[in-house]
Short mmCIF file of C-alpha atoms and ligand atoms in Angstrom, two decimals:
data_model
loop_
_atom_site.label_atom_id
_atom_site.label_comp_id
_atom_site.label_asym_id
_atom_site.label_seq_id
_atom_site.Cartn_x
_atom_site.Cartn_y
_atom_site.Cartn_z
CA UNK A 1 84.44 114.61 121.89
CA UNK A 2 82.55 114.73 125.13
CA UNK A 3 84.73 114.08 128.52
CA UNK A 4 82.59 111.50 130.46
CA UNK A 5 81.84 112.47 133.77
CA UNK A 6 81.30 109.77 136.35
CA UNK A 7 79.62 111.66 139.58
CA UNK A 8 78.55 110.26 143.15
CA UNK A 9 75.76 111.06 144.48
CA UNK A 10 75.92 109.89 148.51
CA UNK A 11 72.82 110.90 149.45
CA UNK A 12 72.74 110.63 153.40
CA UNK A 13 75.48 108.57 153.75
CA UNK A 14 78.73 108.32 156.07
CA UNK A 15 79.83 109.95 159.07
CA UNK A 16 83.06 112.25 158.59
CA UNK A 17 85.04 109.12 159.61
CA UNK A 18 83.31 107.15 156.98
CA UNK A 19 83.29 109.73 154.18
CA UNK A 20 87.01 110.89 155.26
CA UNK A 21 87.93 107.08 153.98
CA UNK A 22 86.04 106.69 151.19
CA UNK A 23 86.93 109.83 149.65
CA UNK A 24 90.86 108.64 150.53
CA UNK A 25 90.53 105.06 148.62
CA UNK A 26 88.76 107.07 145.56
CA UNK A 27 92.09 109.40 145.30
CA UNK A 28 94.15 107.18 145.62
CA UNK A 29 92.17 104.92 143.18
CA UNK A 30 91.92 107.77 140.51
CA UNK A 31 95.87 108.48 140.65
CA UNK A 32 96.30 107.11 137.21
CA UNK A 33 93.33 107.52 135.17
CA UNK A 34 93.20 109.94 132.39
CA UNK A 35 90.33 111.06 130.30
CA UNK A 36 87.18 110.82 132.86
CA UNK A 37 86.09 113.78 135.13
CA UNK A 38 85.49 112.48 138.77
CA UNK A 39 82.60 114.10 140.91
CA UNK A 40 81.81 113.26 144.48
CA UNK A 41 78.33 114.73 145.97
CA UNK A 42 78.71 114.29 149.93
CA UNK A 43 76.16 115.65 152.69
CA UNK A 44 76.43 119.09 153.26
CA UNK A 45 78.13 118.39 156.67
CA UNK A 46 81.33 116.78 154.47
CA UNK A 47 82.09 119.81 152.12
CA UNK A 48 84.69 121.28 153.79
CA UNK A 49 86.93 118.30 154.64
CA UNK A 50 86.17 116.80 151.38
CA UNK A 51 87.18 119.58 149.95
CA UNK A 52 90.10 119.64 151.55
CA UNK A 53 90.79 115.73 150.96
CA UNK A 54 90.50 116.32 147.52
CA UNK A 55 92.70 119.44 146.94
CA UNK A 56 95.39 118.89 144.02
CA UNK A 57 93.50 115.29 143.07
CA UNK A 58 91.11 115.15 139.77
CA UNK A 59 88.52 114.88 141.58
CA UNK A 60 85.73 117.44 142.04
CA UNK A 61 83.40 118.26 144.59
CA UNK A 62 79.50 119.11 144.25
CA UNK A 63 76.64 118.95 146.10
CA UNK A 64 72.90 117.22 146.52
CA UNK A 65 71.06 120.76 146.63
CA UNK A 66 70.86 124.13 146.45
CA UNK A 67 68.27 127.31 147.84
CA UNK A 68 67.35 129.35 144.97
CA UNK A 69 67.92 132.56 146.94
CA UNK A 70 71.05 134.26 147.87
CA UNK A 71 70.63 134.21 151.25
CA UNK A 72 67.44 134.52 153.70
CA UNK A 73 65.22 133.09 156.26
CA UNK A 74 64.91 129.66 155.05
CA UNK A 75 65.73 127.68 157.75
CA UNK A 76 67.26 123.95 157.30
CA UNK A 77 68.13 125.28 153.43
CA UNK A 78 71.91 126.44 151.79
CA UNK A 79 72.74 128.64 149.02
CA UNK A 80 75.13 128.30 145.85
CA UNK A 81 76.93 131.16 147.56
CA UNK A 82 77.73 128.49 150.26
CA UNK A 83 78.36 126.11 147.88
CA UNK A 84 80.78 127.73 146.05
CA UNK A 85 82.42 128.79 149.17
CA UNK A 86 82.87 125.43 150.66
CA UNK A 87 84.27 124.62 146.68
CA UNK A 88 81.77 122.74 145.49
CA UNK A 89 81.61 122.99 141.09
CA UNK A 90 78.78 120.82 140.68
CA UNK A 91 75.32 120.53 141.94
CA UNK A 92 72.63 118.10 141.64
CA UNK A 93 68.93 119.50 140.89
CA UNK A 94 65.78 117.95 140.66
CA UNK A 95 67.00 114.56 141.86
CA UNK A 96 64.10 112.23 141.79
CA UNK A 97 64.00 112.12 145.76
CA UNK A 98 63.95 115.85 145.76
CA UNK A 99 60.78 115.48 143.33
CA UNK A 100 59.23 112.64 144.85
CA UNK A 101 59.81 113.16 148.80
CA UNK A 102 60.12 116.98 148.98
CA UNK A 103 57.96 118.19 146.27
CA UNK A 104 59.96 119.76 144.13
CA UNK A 105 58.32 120.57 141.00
CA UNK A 106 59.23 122.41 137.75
CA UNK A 107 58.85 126.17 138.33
CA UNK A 108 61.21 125.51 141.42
CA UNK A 109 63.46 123.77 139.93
CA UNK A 110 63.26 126.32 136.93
CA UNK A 111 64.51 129.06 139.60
CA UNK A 112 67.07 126.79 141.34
CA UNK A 113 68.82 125.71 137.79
CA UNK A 114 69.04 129.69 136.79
CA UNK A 115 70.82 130.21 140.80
CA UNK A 116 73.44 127.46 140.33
CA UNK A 117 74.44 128.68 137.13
CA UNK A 118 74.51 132.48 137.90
CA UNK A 119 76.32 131.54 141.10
CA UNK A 120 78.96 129.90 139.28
CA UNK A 121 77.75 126.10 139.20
CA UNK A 122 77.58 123.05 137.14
CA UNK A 123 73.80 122.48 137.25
CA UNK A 124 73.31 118.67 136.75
CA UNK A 125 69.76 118.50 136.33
CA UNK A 126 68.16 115.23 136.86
CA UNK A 127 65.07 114.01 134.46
CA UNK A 128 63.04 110.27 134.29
CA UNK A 129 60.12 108.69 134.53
CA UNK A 130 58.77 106.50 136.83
CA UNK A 131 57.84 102.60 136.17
CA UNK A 132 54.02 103.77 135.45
CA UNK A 133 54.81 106.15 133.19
CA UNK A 134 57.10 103.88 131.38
CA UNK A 135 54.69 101.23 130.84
CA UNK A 136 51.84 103.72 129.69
CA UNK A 137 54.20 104.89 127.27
CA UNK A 138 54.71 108.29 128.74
CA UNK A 139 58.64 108.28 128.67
CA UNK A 140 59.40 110.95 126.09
CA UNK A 141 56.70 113.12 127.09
CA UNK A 142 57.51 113.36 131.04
CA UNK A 143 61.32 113.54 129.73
CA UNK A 144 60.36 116.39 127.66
CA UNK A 145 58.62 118.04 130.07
CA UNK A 146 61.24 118.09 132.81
CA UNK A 147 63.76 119.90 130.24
CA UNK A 148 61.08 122.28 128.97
CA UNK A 149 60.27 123.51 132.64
CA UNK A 150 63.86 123.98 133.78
CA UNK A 151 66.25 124.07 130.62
CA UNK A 152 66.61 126.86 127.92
CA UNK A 153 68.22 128.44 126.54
CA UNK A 154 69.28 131.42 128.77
CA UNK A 155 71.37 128.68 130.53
CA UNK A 156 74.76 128.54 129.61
CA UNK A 157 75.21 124.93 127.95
CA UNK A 158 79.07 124.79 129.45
CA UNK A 159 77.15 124.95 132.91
CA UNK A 160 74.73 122.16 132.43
CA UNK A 161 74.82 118.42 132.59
CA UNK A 162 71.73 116.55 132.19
CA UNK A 163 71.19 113.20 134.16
CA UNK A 164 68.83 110.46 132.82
CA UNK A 165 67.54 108.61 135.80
CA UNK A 166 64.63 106.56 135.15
CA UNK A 167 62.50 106.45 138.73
CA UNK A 168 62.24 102.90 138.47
CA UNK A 169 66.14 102.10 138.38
CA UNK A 170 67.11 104.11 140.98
CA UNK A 171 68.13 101.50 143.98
CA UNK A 172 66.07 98.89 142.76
CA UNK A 173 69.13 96.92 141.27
CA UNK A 174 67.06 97.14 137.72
CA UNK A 175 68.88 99.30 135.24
CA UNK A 176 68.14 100.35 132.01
CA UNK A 177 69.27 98.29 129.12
CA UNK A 178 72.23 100.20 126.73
CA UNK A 179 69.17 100.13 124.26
CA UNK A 180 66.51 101.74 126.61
CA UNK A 181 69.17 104.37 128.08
CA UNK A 182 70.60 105.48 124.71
CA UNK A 183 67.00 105.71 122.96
CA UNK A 184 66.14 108.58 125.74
CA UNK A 185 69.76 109.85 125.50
CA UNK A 186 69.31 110.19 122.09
CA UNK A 187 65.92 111.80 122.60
CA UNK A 188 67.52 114.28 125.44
CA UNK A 189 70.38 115.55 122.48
CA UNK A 190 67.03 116.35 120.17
CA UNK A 191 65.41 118.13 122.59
CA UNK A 192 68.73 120.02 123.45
CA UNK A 193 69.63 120.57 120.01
CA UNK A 194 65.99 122.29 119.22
CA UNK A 195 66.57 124.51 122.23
CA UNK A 196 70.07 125.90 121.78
CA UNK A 197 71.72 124.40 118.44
CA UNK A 198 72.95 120.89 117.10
CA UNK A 199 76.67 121.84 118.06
CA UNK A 200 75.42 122.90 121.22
CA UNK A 201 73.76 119.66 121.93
CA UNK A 202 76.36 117.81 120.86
CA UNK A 203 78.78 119.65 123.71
CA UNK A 204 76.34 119.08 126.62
CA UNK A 205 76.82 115.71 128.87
CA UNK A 206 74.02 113.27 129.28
CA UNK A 207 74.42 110.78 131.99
CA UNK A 208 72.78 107.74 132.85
CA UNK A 209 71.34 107.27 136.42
CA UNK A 210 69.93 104.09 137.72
CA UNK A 211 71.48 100.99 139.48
CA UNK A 212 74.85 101.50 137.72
CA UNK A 213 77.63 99.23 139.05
CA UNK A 214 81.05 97.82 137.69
CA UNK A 215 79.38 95.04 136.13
CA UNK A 216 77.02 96.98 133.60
CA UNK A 217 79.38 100.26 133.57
CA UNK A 218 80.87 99.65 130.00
CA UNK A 219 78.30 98.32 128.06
CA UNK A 220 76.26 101.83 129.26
CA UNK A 221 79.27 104.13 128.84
CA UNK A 222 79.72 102.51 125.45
CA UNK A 223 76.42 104.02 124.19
CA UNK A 224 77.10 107.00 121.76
CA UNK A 225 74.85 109.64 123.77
CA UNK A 226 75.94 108.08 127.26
CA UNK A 227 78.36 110.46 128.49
CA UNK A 228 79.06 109.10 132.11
CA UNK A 229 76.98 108.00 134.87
CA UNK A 230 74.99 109.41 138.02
CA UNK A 231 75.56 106.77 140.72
CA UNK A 232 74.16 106.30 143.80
CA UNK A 233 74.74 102.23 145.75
CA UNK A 234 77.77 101.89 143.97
CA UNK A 235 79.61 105.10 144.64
CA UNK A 236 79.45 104.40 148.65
CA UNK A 237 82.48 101.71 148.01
CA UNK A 238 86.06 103.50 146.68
CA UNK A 239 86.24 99.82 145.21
CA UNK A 240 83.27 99.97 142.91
CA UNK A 241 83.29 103.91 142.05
CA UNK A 242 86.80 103.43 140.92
CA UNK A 243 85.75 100.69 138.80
CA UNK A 244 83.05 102.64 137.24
CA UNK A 245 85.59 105.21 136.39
CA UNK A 246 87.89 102.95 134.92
CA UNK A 247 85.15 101.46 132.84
CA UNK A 248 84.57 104.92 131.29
CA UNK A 249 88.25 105.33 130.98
CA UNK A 250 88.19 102.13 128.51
CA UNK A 251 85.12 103.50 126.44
CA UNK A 252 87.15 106.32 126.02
CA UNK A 253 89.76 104.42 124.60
CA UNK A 254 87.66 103.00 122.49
CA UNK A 255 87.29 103.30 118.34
CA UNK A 256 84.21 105.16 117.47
C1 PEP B 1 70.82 107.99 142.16
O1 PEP B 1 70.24 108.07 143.22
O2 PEP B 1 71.10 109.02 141.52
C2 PEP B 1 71.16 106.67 141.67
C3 PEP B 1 71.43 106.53 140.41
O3 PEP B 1 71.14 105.65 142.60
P1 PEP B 1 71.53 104.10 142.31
O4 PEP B 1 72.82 104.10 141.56
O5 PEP B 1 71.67 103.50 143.68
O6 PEP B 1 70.41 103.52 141.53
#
């Protein structure tokens, strides 16, 4: 049985003011829900206070990026060493907007995955097509090659989290159907399964990325491969995050 995981990703969002509240109305919304694992992904600027905010609460704290290096001359970047330090668990790699505006491609990524697990992180690895490659009928293949470049099986599957966020659902209010998304979940737990073992793949979380919001939560999080969500619009409100998390609370407590 897989512990969904429904993560934040705030991208550049919120002053300290702003962040300082809406990581107060997500404790406080979170008190009494057992059964989900709670990420927030703030700005780099935020770490430390969130951190701090969320100290002896369920939720954990990750972030947007990571340097493959150590340390070094690589100005405007930060390391997992930092990361860890400012008590982050989690990081995000090879978020779309990482691929698409900053050019991060698969050998990078490859290098950055292998750092945040060394260093002590939760890689969650981001993989999807965009809307063209979807209607060419390229979906498995670019899935498969995202996970071949970055994923295998030197990386410890209790460190890894894979995110399915199709391109063209990211912030465009589209989502997925439960059909669509489980049919590449499915597909991501074959390729995982060929690359460490069936049990293995069975043990690693797949989440679905891509315009989730209270309203289509359950009916995603009911899917059998859907282990949580990736969510961007909808984690900037404590009101709507919370719901999300309570909608994967209820799948939880449903039959199988
Ligand atoms: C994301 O950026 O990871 C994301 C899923 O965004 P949104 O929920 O806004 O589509």
């Amino acid at each position: 049985m897989r512990t969904p995981l429904i993560a934040g990703n705030w991208k550049m969002h919120k002053t300290l003011a702003e962040a300082s509240e809406l990581v107060k109305g997500i404790r406080e919304g979170v008190g009494g829900i057992s059964g989900v694992e709670v990420l927030v992904c703030p700005p780099y600027q935020h770490l430390f206070p969130i951190a701090e905010a969320v100290k002896g609460s369920a939720v954990k704290l990750g972030a947007q990026n990571a340097h493959f290096e150590l340390e070094g001359a690589f100005t405007g970047e930060i390391s997992v060493p930092m990361l860890v330090d400012a008590g982050c668990t989690h990081v995000i790699l090879g978020h779309s907007e990482r691929r698409q505006y900053f050019a991060e491609d698969g050998p990078l990524l490859a290098k950055k995955v292998r750092a945040a697990v060394n260093g002590g992180l939760t890689a969650v690895y981001c993989v999807g097509e965009t809307l063209e490659e979807r209607e060419s009928g390229r979906t498995a293949a670019v899935v498969e090659r995202h996970m071949t470049e970055a994923i295998g099986k030197d990386v410890p599957a209790d460190r890894l989290v894979i995110a399915y966020e199709p391109v063209w659902a990211i912030g465009t209010g589209k989502t997925a159907t439960p059909d669509q998304a489980q049919e590449v979940h499915a597909l991501i737990r074959g390729l995982l399964a060929s690359k460490y073992d069936q049990a293995t793949a069975e043990s690693i979380r797949i989440l679905y990325g891509g315009s989730v919001k209270p309203g289509n939560a359950e009916t995603l999080l009911a899917q059998p491969d859907i282990d949580g969500a990736l969510v961007g619009g909808a984690c900037l409100a404590a009101g709507d995050f919370v719901a999300i998390i309570q909608a994967a609370e209820t799948t939880v407590a449903m039959p199988s």
